[in-house]
């Protein structure tokens, strides 16, 4: 718990082993998604997302002269709340994909529950504080699977541009052969070297808000390779969209601190980011209350 606390305050990122998710399940889930992205385009397009919904298959591969663009295919799906979950939109080919997605998400959700308790206690709060602050059994979770093809000119693009995640917690299952995730620390980009069978945990903006900046939301990006493609799975654990997120009052009283952030729902926060074109650390820092 002390190691987790230090990582949350200094980095906003750490890796976890002995997390309880079977290695066979992790490997099988990663493998089945690699098989999906290897399917012919017309088969993948059967699950194409639309402007009305982000859910499904999409591609951001492309280079525009004079600009760095994202270089990845992806598949996004909702898991919680149940009202948004639609397994019929999950890939039926490969045939084992839907069942693996369900089991994988259920197991990673358990990891998030354990982590939220540890993060709460490390702040000096009741162990269920953060989970309840995010909406209890009405929190939102989703999965984004990223496929980064080999790039002939990797200096012209990024797998994913610099950003911090807007939600609460991100559990990343990285590629088991190729590194690509980088985090910004003291204005230097550092490449994360994945530990075999570990999850990479990213703290996101809402945890920085609730902790009154004791925890750091990590700014990160993904670089691409000219020699290898990569697959990674990002599981997002987020507050319920309409619940007000603000610095924990108990924390403020204990530490005799003023709140650094204005209260805002997660739905309004995402709208705020989109309308203001914010990226990276600037998005959560823009919420800071005037001194």
Short mmCIF file of N, CA and C in Angstrom, two decimals, residues 6-154:
data_model
loop_
_atom_site.label_atom_id
_atom_site.label_comp_id
_atom_site.label_asym_id
_atom_site.label_seq_id
_atom_site.Cartn_x
_atom_site.Cartn_y
_atom_site.Cartn_z
N UNK A 6 2.88 6.02 -2.97
CA UNK A 6 3.97 6.82 -3.53
C UNK A 6 3.82 6.96 -5.04
N UNK A 7 3.46 5.86 -5.70
CA UNK A 7 3.30 5.90 -7.15
C UNK A 7 2.16 6.82 -7.57
N UNK A 8 1.05 6.80 -6.80
CA UNK A 8 -0.10 7.65 -7.12
C UNK A 8 0.25 9.13 -6.98
N UNK A 9 1.06 9.45 -5.99
CA UNK A 9 1.38 10.85 -5.71
C UNK A 9 2.50 11.39 -6.59
N UNK A 10 3.42 10.52 -7.01
CA UNK A 10 4.58 10.97 -7.77
C UNK A 10 4.44 10.74 -9.28
N UNK A 11 3.72 9.69 -9.65
CA UNK A 11 3.68 9.30 -11.05
C UNK A 11 2.27 9.29 -11.64
N UNK A 12 1.30 8.83 -10.86
CA UNK A 12 -0.03 8.60 -11.41
C UNK A 12 -0.10 7.32 -12.22
N UNK A 13 0.88 6.45 -12.05
CA UNK A 13 0.95 5.22 -12.84
C UNK A 13 1.76 4.19 -12.07
N UNK A 14 1.34 2.93 -12.14
CA UNK A 14 2.13 1.84 -11.57
C UNK A 14 1.69 0.54 -12.23
N UNK A 15 2.45 -0.53 -12.01
CA UNK A 15 2.11 -1.84 -12.53
C UNK A 15 1.77 -2.76 -11.36
N UNK A 16 0.80 -3.66 -11.59
CA UNK A 16 0.40 -4.59 -10.54
C UNK A 16 0.56 -6.03 -11.02
N UNK A 17 1.11 -6.86 -10.14
CA UNK A 17 1.18 -8.30 -10.36
C UNK A 17 0.37 -8.97 -9.25
N UNK A 18 0.21 -10.28 -9.33
CA UNK A 18 -0.59 -11.00 -8.32
C UNK A 18 -1.98 -10.38 -8.16
N UNK A 19 -2.57 -10.01 -9.27
CA UNK A 19 -3.84 -9.28 -9.27
C UNK A 19 -5.05 -10.20 -9.31
N UNK A 20 -4.85 -11.49 -9.48
CA UNK A 20 -5.95 -12.44 -9.44
C UNK A 20 -6.56 -12.80 -10.78
N UNK A 21 -6.18 -12.10 -11.85
CA UNK A 21 -6.69 -12.44 -13.19
C UNK A 21 -5.77 -13.51 -13.79
N UNK A 22 -6.36 -14.60 -14.25
CA UNK A 22 -5.57 -15.71 -14.78
C UNK A 22 -4.75 -15.28 -16.00
N UNK A 23 -3.48 -15.71 -16.02
CA UNK A 23 -2.62 -15.38 -17.15
C UNK A 23 -3.18 -15.95 -18.45
N UNK A 24 -3.82 -17.13 -18.37
CA UNK A 24 -4.39 -17.74 -19.57
C UNK A 24 -5.51 -16.89 -20.14
N UNK A 25 -6.30 -16.29 -19.26
CA UNK A 25 -7.39 -15.42 -19.71
C UNK A 25 -6.83 -14.16 -20.36
N UNK A 26 -5.81 -13.58 -19.76
CA UNK A 26 -5.19 -12.38 -20.34
C UNK A 26 -4.65 -12.68 -21.72
N UNK A 27 -3.92 -13.78 -21.86
CA UNK A 27 -3.31 -14.13 -23.14
C UNK A 27 -4.37 -14.45 -24.19
N UNK A 28 -5.41 -15.19 -23.80
CA UNK A 28 -6.45 -15.57 -24.75
C UNK A 28 -7.22 -14.35 -25.24
N UNK A 29 -7.50 -13.40 -24.33
CA UNK A 29 -8.25 -12.21 -24.71
C UNK A 29 -7.43 -11.34 -25.66
N UNK A 30 -6.17 -11.18 -25.36
CA UNK A 30 -5.30 -10.41 -26.26
C UNK A 30 -5.20 -11.09 -27.62
N UNK A 31 -5.11 -12.42 -27.62
CA UNK A 31 -4.95 -13.18 -28.87
C UNK A 31 -6.20 -13.08 -29.74
N UNK A 32 -7.40 -13.17 -29.11
CA UNK A 32 -8.62 -13.14 -29.89
C UNK A 32 -8.83 -11.77 -30.53
N UNK A 33 -8.39 -10.70 -29.87
CA UNK A 33 -8.51 -9.38 -30.47
C UNK A 33 -7.51 -9.20 -31.61
N UNK A 34 -6.34 -9.78 -31.47
CA UNK A 34 -5.39 -9.73 -32.58
C UNK A 34 -5.98 -10.44 -33.81
N UNK A 35 -6.68 -11.55 -33.56
CA UNK A 35 -7.33 -12.26 -34.65
C UNK A 35 -8.42 -11.40 -35.28
N UNK A 36 -9.18 -10.67 -34.45
CA UNK A 36 -10.23 -9.81 -35.01
C UNK A 36 -9.63 -8.74 -35.93
N UNK A 37 -8.58 -8.08 -35.48
CA UNK A 37 -8.00 -7.00 -36.29
C UNK A 37 -7.30 -7.53 -37.54
N UNK A 38 -7.08 -8.86 -37.59
CA UNK A 38 -6.48 -9.46 -38.78
C UNK A 38 -7.53 -9.87 -39.82
N UNK A 39 -8.81 -9.75 -39.45
CA UNK A 39 -9.88 -10.11 -40.37
C UNK A 39 -9.90 -9.16 -41.58
N UNK A 40 -10.48 -9.59 -42.70
CA UNK A 40 -10.65 -8.68 -43.83
C UNK A 40 -11.47 -7.45 -43.43
N UNK A 41 -11.20 -6.35 -44.08
CA UNK A 41 -11.84 -5.09 -43.71
C UNK A 41 -13.35 -5.17 -43.77
N UNK A 42 -13.91 -5.88 -44.75
CA UNK A 42 -15.36 -5.92 -44.86
C UNK A 42 -15.99 -6.63 -43.66
N UNK A 43 -15.28 -7.56 -43.04
CA UNK A 43 -15.81 -8.24 -41.86
C UNK A 43 -15.73 -7.33 -40.64
N UNK A 44 -14.65 -6.58 -40.52
CA UNK A 44 -14.54 -5.63 -39.41
C UNK A 44 -15.56 -4.51 -39.55
N UNK A 45 -15.83 -4.11 -40.77
CA UNK A 45 -16.76 -3.01 -41.00
C UNK A 45 -18.19 -3.37 -40.61
N UNK A 46 -18.49 -4.67 -40.45
CA UNK A 46 -19.81 -5.06 -39.97
C UNK A 46 -20.08 -4.51 -38.57
N UNK A 47 -19.00 -4.17 -37.85
CA UNK A 47 -19.12 -3.64 -36.49
C UNK A 47 -18.71 -2.18 -36.42
N UNK A 48 -18.73 -1.50 -37.56
CA UNK A 48 -18.26 -0.12 -37.61
C UNK A 48 -19.10 0.79 -36.72
N UNK A 49 -18.43 1.70 -36.03
CA UNK A 49 -19.17 2.69 -35.24
C UNK A 49 -19.72 3.77 -36.16
N UNK A 50 -20.54 4.64 -35.60
CA UNK A 50 -21.18 5.69 -36.38
C UNK A 50 -20.98 7.01 -35.65
N UNK A 51 -21.28 8.14 -36.31
CA UNK A 51 -21.17 9.43 -35.61
C UNK A 51 -22.04 9.50 -34.36
N UNK A 52 -23.12 8.69 -34.32
CA UNK A 52 -24.03 8.74 -33.18
C UNK A 52 -23.50 7.96 -31.98
N UNK A 53 -22.66 6.98 -32.24
CA UNK A 53 -22.14 6.16 -31.14
C UNK A 53 -20.68 5.84 -31.37
N UNK A 54 -19.94 5.87 -30.30
CA UNK A 54 -18.52 5.53 -30.37
C UNK A 54 -18.32 4.03 -30.32
N UNK A 55 -19.37 3.28 -29.97
CA UNK A 55 -19.24 1.85 -29.76
C UNK A 55 -19.05 1.12 -31.09
N UNK A 56 -18.09 0.19 -31.11
CA UNK A 56 -17.83 -0.59 -32.31
C UNK A 56 -16.43 -0.39 -32.84
N UNK A 57 -16.25 -0.76 -34.09
CA UNK A 57 -14.93 -0.72 -34.74
C UNK A 57 -14.70 0.64 -35.40
N UNK A 58 -13.49 1.14 -35.28
CA UNK A 58 -13.12 2.38 -35.95
C UNK A 58 -11.65 2.38 -36.29
N UNK A 59 -11.25 3.31 -37.12
CA UNK A 59 -9.86 3.43 -37.53
C UNK A 59 -9.45 4.89 -37.55
N UNK A 60 -8.24 5.14 -37.02
CA UNK A 60 -7.68 6.49 -37.04
C UNK A 60 -6.32 6.47 -37.72
N UNK A 61 -6.14 5.51 -38.62
CA UNK A 61 -4.86 5.38 -39.32
C UNK A 61 -4.83 6.37 -40.47
N UNK A 62 -3.78 7.17 -40.54
CA UNK A 62 -3.64 8.11 -41.63
C UNK A 62 -2.63 9.18 -41.32
N UNK A 63 -2.00 9.71 -42.33
CA UNK A 63 -1.02 10.77 -42.17
C UNK A 63 -1.41 11.96 -43.03
N UNK A 64 -1.47 13.10 -42.41
CA UNK A 64 -1.76 14.33 -43.13
C UNK A 64 -0.49 15.16 -43.17
N UNK A 65 -0.13 15.66 -44.29
CA UNK A 65 1.12 16.39 -44.43
C UNK A 65 1.19 17.54 -43.44
N UNK A 66 2.30 17.59 -42.69
CA UNK A 66 2.52 18.68 -41.76
C UNK A 66 1.87 18.51 -40.41
N UNK A 67 1.21 17.34 -40.17
CA UNK A 67 0.52 17.12 -38.88
C UNK A 67 0.74 15.70 -38.43
N UNK A 68 0.88 15.52 -37.12
CA UNK A 68 0.94 14.18 -36.55
C UNK A 68 -0.46 13.72 -36.19
N UNK A 69 -0.85 12.57 -36.73
CA UNK A 69 -2.17 12.03 -36.46
C UNK A 69 -2.04 10.70 -35.71
N UNK A 70 -3.12 10.31 -35.05
CA UNK A 70 -3.12 9.00 -34.40
C UNK A 70 -3.03 7.89 -35.45
N UNK A 71 -2.39 6.80 -35.06
CA UNK A 71 -2.16 5.68 -35.98
C UNK A 71 -2.64 4.41 -35.28
N UNK A 72 -3.94 4.17 -35.33
CA UNK A 72 -4.47 2.99 -34.65
C UNK A 72 -5.86 2.65 -35.17
N UNK A 73 -6.16 1.35 -35.13
CA UNK A 73 -7.53 0.86 -35.23
C UNK A 73 -8.00 0.60 -33.80
N UNK A 74 -9.29 0.58 -33.59
CA UNK A 74 -9.77 0.34 -32.23
C UNK A 74 -11.14 -0.31 -32.27
N UNK A 75 -11.50 -0.89 -31.12
CA UNK A 75 -12.86 -1.38 -30.91
C UNK A 75 -13.26 -0.94 -29.52
N UNK A 76 -14.38 -0.25 -29.42
CA UNK A 76 -14.85 0.29 -28.14
C UNK A 76 -16.19 -0.35 -27.80
N UNK A 77 -16.34 -0.75 -26.53
CA UNK A 77 -17.61 -1.31 -26.09
C UNK A 77 -17.90 -0.94 -24.64
N UNK A 78 -19.18 -0.81 -24.33
CA UNK A 78 -19.63 -0.53 -22.97
C UNK A 78 -19.80 -1.84 -22.21
N UNK A 79 -19.48 -1.82 -20.91
CA UNK A 79 -19.71 -2.98 -20.06
C UNK A 79 -20.69 -2.66 -18.94
N UNK A 80 -20.51 -1.54 -18.27
CA UNK A 80 -21.44 -1.05 -17.26
C UNK A 80 -21.72 0.42 -17.52
N UNK A 81 -22.92 0.89 -17.23
CA UNK A 81 -24.06 0.16 -16.65
C UNK A 81 -24.66 -0.84 -17.64
N UNK A 82 -25.42 -1.77 -17.11
CA UNK A 82 -26.01 -2.82 -17.94
C UNK A 82 -26.90 -2.25 -19.04
N UNK A 83 -27.48 -1.08 -18.78
CA UNK A 83 -28.37 -0.47 -19.78
C UNK A 83 -27.63 -0.11 -21.07
N UNK A 84 -26.32 0.07 -20.98
CA UNK A 84 -25.53 0.41 -22.16
C UNK A 84 -24.84 -0.80 -22.78
N UNK A 85 -24.81 -1.92 -22.03
CA UNK A 85 -24.12 -3.11 -22.54
C UNK A 85 -24.94 -3.77 -23.64
N UNK A 86 -24.30 -4.06 -24.77
CA UNK A 86 -24.99 -4.69 -25.89
C UNK A 86 -24.06 -5.73 -26.53
N UNK A 87 -24.05 -6.96 -25.97
CA UNK A 87 -23.14 -7.98 -26.49
C UNK A 87 -23.34 -8.29 -27.97
N UNK A 88 -24.52 -7.99 -28.52
CA UNK A 88 -24.74 -8.26 -29.95
C UNK A 88 -23.86 -7.40 -30.83
N UNK A 89 -23.33 -6.30 -30.26
CA UNK A 89 -22.43 -5.43 -31.02
C UNK A 89 -20.96 -5.82 -30.82
N UNK A 90 -20.72 -6.82 -29.97
CA UNK A 90 -19.37 -7.32 -29.80
C UNK A 90 -19.07 -8.31 -30.93
N UNK A 91 -17.82 -8.45 -31.34
CA UNK A 91 -17.51 -9.34 -32.47
C UNK A 91 -17.94 -10.78 -32.22
N UNK A 92 -18.63 -11.36 -33.20
CA UNK A 92 -18.99 -12.77 -33.16
C UNK A 92 -17.92 -13.62 -33.84
N UNK A 93 -16.99 -12.97 -34.48
CA UNK A 93 -15.89 -13.65 -35.15
C UNK A 93 -14.59 -12.94 -34.77
N UNK A 94 -13.67 -13.66 -34.12
CA UNK A 94 -13.62 -15.08 -33.78
C UNK A 94 -14.74 -15.48 -32.81
N UNK A 95 -15.13 -16.74 -32.88
CA UNK A 95 -16.34 -17.19 -32.18
C UNK A 95 -16.21 -17.08 -30.67
N UNK A 96 -14.98 -17.12 -30.13
CA UNK A 96 -14.79 -17.07 -28.68
C UNK A 96 -14.71 -15.64 -28.14
N UNK A 97 -14.79 -14.65 -29.01
CA UNK A 97 -14.53 -13.27 -28.59
C UNK A 97 -15.52 -12.78 -27.54
N UNK A 98 -16.80 -12.99 -27.77
CA UNK A 98 -17.81 -12.43 -26.86
C UNK A 98 -17.69 -13.00 -25.45
N UNK A 99 -17.48 -14.30 -25.34
CA UNK A 99 -17.37 -14.92 -24.03
C UNK A 99 -16.09 -14.46 -23.33
N UNK A 100 -14.98 -14.33 -24.08
CA UNK A 100 -13.74 -13.86 -23.48
C UNK A 100 -13.86 -12.42 -23.02
N UNK A 101 -14.54 -11.59 -23.81
CA UNK A 101 -14.74 -10.19 -23.42
C UNK A 101 -15.52 -10.11 -22.11
N UNK A 102 -16.58 -10.89 -22.00
CA UNK A 102 -17.39 -10.87 -20.79
C UNK A 102 -16.57 -11.30 -19.57
N UNK A 103 -15.87 -12.43 -19.68
CA UNK A 103 -15.11 -12.94 -18.54
C UNK A 103 -13.96 -12.00 -18.19
N UNK A 104 -13.26 -11.50 -19.21
CA UNK A 104 -12.13 -10.59 -18.96
C UNK A 104 -12.60 -9.33 -18.25
N UNK A 105 -13.66 -8.72 -18.73
CA UNK A 105 -14.15 -7.49 -18.11
C UNK A 105 -14.61 -7.72 -16.67
N UNK A 106 -15.26 -8.84 -16.41
CA UNK A 106 -15.70 -9.14 -15.06
C UNK A 106 -14.51 -9.27 -14.11
N UNK A 107 -13.43 -9.89 -14.57
CA UNK A 107 -12.26 -10.09 -13.72
C UNK A 107 -11.50 -8.78 -13.49
N UNK A 108 -11.39 -7.96 -14.53
CA UNK A 108 -10.69 -6.68 -14.37
C UNK A 108 -11.50 -5.75 -13.48
N UNK A 109 -12.83 -5.84 -13.55
CA UNK A 109 -13.68 -5.04 -12.66
C UNK A 109 -13.37 -5.35 -11.20
N UNK A 110 -13.12 -6.61 -10.88
CA UNK A 110 -12.76 -6.99 -9.51
C UNK A 110 -11.43 -6.33 -9.11
N UNK A 111 -10.48 -6.28 -10.02
CA UNK A 111 -9.20 -5.63 -9.74
C UNK A 111 -9.43 -4.15 -9.42
N UNK A 112 -10.30 -3.50 -10.18
CA UNK A 112 -10.60 -2.09 -9.93
C UNK A 112 -11.20 -1.90 -8.55
N UNK A 113 -12.08 -2.80 -8.14
CA UNK A 113 -12.68 -2.69 -6.82
C UNK A 113 -11.64 -2.77 -5.72
N UNK A 114 -10.68 -3.67 -5.86
CA UNK A 114 -9.61 -3.79 -4.88
C UNK A 114 -8.76 -2.52 -4.86
N UNK A 115 -8.43 -2.02 -6.04
CA UNK A 115 -7.58 -0.83 -6.12
C UNK A 115 -8.26 0.39 -5.52
N UNK A 116 -9.56 0.55 -5.76
CA UNK A 116 -10.26 1.71 -5.23
C UNK A 116 -10.26 1.71 -3.71
N UNK A 117 -10.35 0.53 -3.11
CA UNK A 117 -10.28 0.44 -1.65
C UNK A 117 -8.90 0.87 -1.15
N UNK A 118 -7.85 0.39 -1.81
CA UNK A 118 -6.48 0.75 -1.41
C UNK A 118 -6.26 2.26 -1.58
N UNK A 119 -6.73 2.81 -2.69
CA UNK A 119 -6.54 4.24 -2.94
C UNK A 119 -7.29 5.07 -1.90
N UNK A 120 -8.47 4.62 -1.50
CA UNK A 120 -9.24 5.34 -0.47
C UNK A 120 -8.51 5.34 0.86
N UNK A 121 -8.08 4.16 1.31
CA UNK A 121 -7.41 4.05 2.61
C UNK A 121 -6.12 4.85 2.61
N UNK A 122 -5.41 4.85 1.50
CA UNK A 122 -4.15 5.61 1.42
C UNK A 122 -4.37 7.11 1.53
N UNK A 123 -5.58 7.57 1.24
CA UNK A 123 -5.92 8.99 1.41
C UNK A 123 -6.42 9.29 2.82
N UNK A 124 -6.56 8.24 3.63
CA UNK A 124 -7.09 8.44 4.98
C UNK A 124 -8.60 8.43 5.02
N UNK A 125 -9.24 7.88 3.97
CA UNK A 125 -10.69 7.83 3.88
C UNK A 125 -11.19 6.42 4.17
N UNK A 126 -12.50 6.27 4.36
CA UNK A 126 -13.08 4.93 4.47
C UNK A 126 -12.83 4.17 3.18
N UNK A 127 -12.67 2.85 3.29
CA UNK A 127 -12.23 2.10 2.12
C UNK A 127 -13.23 2.12 0.97
N UNK A 128 -14.49 2.36 1.25
CA UNK A 128 -15.48 2.41 0.17
C UNK A 128 -15.78 3.84 -0.30
N UNK A 129 -14.99 4.82 0.17
CA UNK A 129 -15.30 6.22 -0.13
C UNK A 129 -15.25 6.50 -1.64
N UNK A 130 -14.15 6.14 -2.29
CA UNK A 130 -13.99 6.49 -3.70
C UNK A 130 -15.02 5.78 -4.57
N UNK A 131 -15.28 4.51 -4.27
CA UNK A 131 -16.28 3.79 -5.05
C UNK A 131 -17.65 4.44 -4.90
N UNK A 132 -18.01 4.84 -3.69
CA UNK A 132 -19.30 5.51 -3.48
C UNK A 132 -19.33 6.89 -4.13
N UNK A 133 -18.20 7.60 -4.07
CA UNK A 133 -18.12 8.92 -4.69
C UNK A 133 -18.32 8.83 -6.21
N UNK A 134 -17.97 7.68 -6.79
CA UNK A 134 -18.12 7.47 -8.23
C UNK A 134 -19.50 6.92 -8.60
N UNK A 135 -20.35 6.65 -7.61
CA UNK A 135 -21.69 6.18 -7.91
C UNK A 135 -22.01 4.79 -7.42
N UNK A 136 -21.10 4.17 -6.65
CA UNK A 136 -21.37 2.84 -6.11
C UNK A 136 -21.57 1.80 -7.19
N UNK A 137 -22.71 1.11 -7.14
CA UNK A 137 -22.96 0.05 -8.14
C UNK A 137 -23.48 0.61 -9.46
N UNK A 138 -23.44 1.92 -9.61
CA UNK A 138 -23.87 2.55 -10.87
C UNK A 138 -22.72 3.22 -11.62
N UNK A 139 -21.49 2.79 -11.30
CA UNK A 139 -20.33 3.35 -12.01
C UNK A 139 -20.37 2.91 -13.49
N UNK A 140 -19.53 3.54 -14.30
CA UNK A 140 -19.46 3.20 -15.71
C UNK A 140 -18.14 2.53 -16.04
N UNK A 141 -18.18 1.46 -16.82
CA UNK A 141 -16.96 0.83 -17.29
C UNK A 141 -17.08 0.55 -18.78
N UNK A 142 -15.94 0.58 -19.45
CA UNK A 142 -15.91 0.30 -20.89
C UNK A 142 -14.54 -0.24 -21.25
N UNK A 143 -14.45 -0.82 -22.43
CA UNK A 143 -13.20 -1.40 -22.91
C UNK A 143 -12.88 -0.82 -24.28
N UNK A 144 -11.66 -0.36 -24.42
CA UNK A 144 -11.17 0.06 -25.74
C UNK A 144 -9.97 -0.80 -26.08
N UNK A 145 -10.08 -1.54 -27.17
CA UNK A 145 -8.97 -2.37 -27.66
C UNK A 145 -8.30 -1.62 -28.79
N UNK A 146 -7.00 -1.43 -28.68
CA UNK A 146 -6.25 -0.67 -29.67
C UNK A 146 -5.33 -1.59 -30.46
N UNK A 147 -5.33 -1.41 -31.77
CA UNK A 147 -4.41 -2.12 -32.65
C UNK A 147 -3.57 -1.09 -33.39
N UNK A 148 -2.25 -1.18 -33.21
CA UNK A 148 -1.33 -0.24 -33.83
C UNK A 148 -0.56 -0.96 -34.94
N UNK A 149 -0.93 -0.73 -36.20
CA UNK A 149 -0.20 -1.40 -37.29
C UNK A 149 1.24 -0.91 -37.37
N UNK A 150 2.06 -1.70 -38.05
CA UNK A 150 3.40 -1.23 -38.35
C UNK A 150 3.30 0.06 -39.16
N UNK A 151 4.14 1.01 -38.85
CA UNK A 151 4.07 2.32 -39.50
C UNK A 151 5.34 2.56 -40.31
N UNK A 152 5.24 2.81 -41.62
CA UNK A 152 6.44 3.00 -42.43
C UNK A 152 7.23 4.25 -42.06
N UNK A 153 6.57 5.25 -41.48
CA UNK A 153 7.25 6.48 -41.08
C UNK A 153 6.80 6.86 -39.66
N UNK A 154 7.31 6.15 -38.65
CA UNK A 154 6.82 6.39 -37.29
C UNK A 154 7.12 7.78 -36.76
#
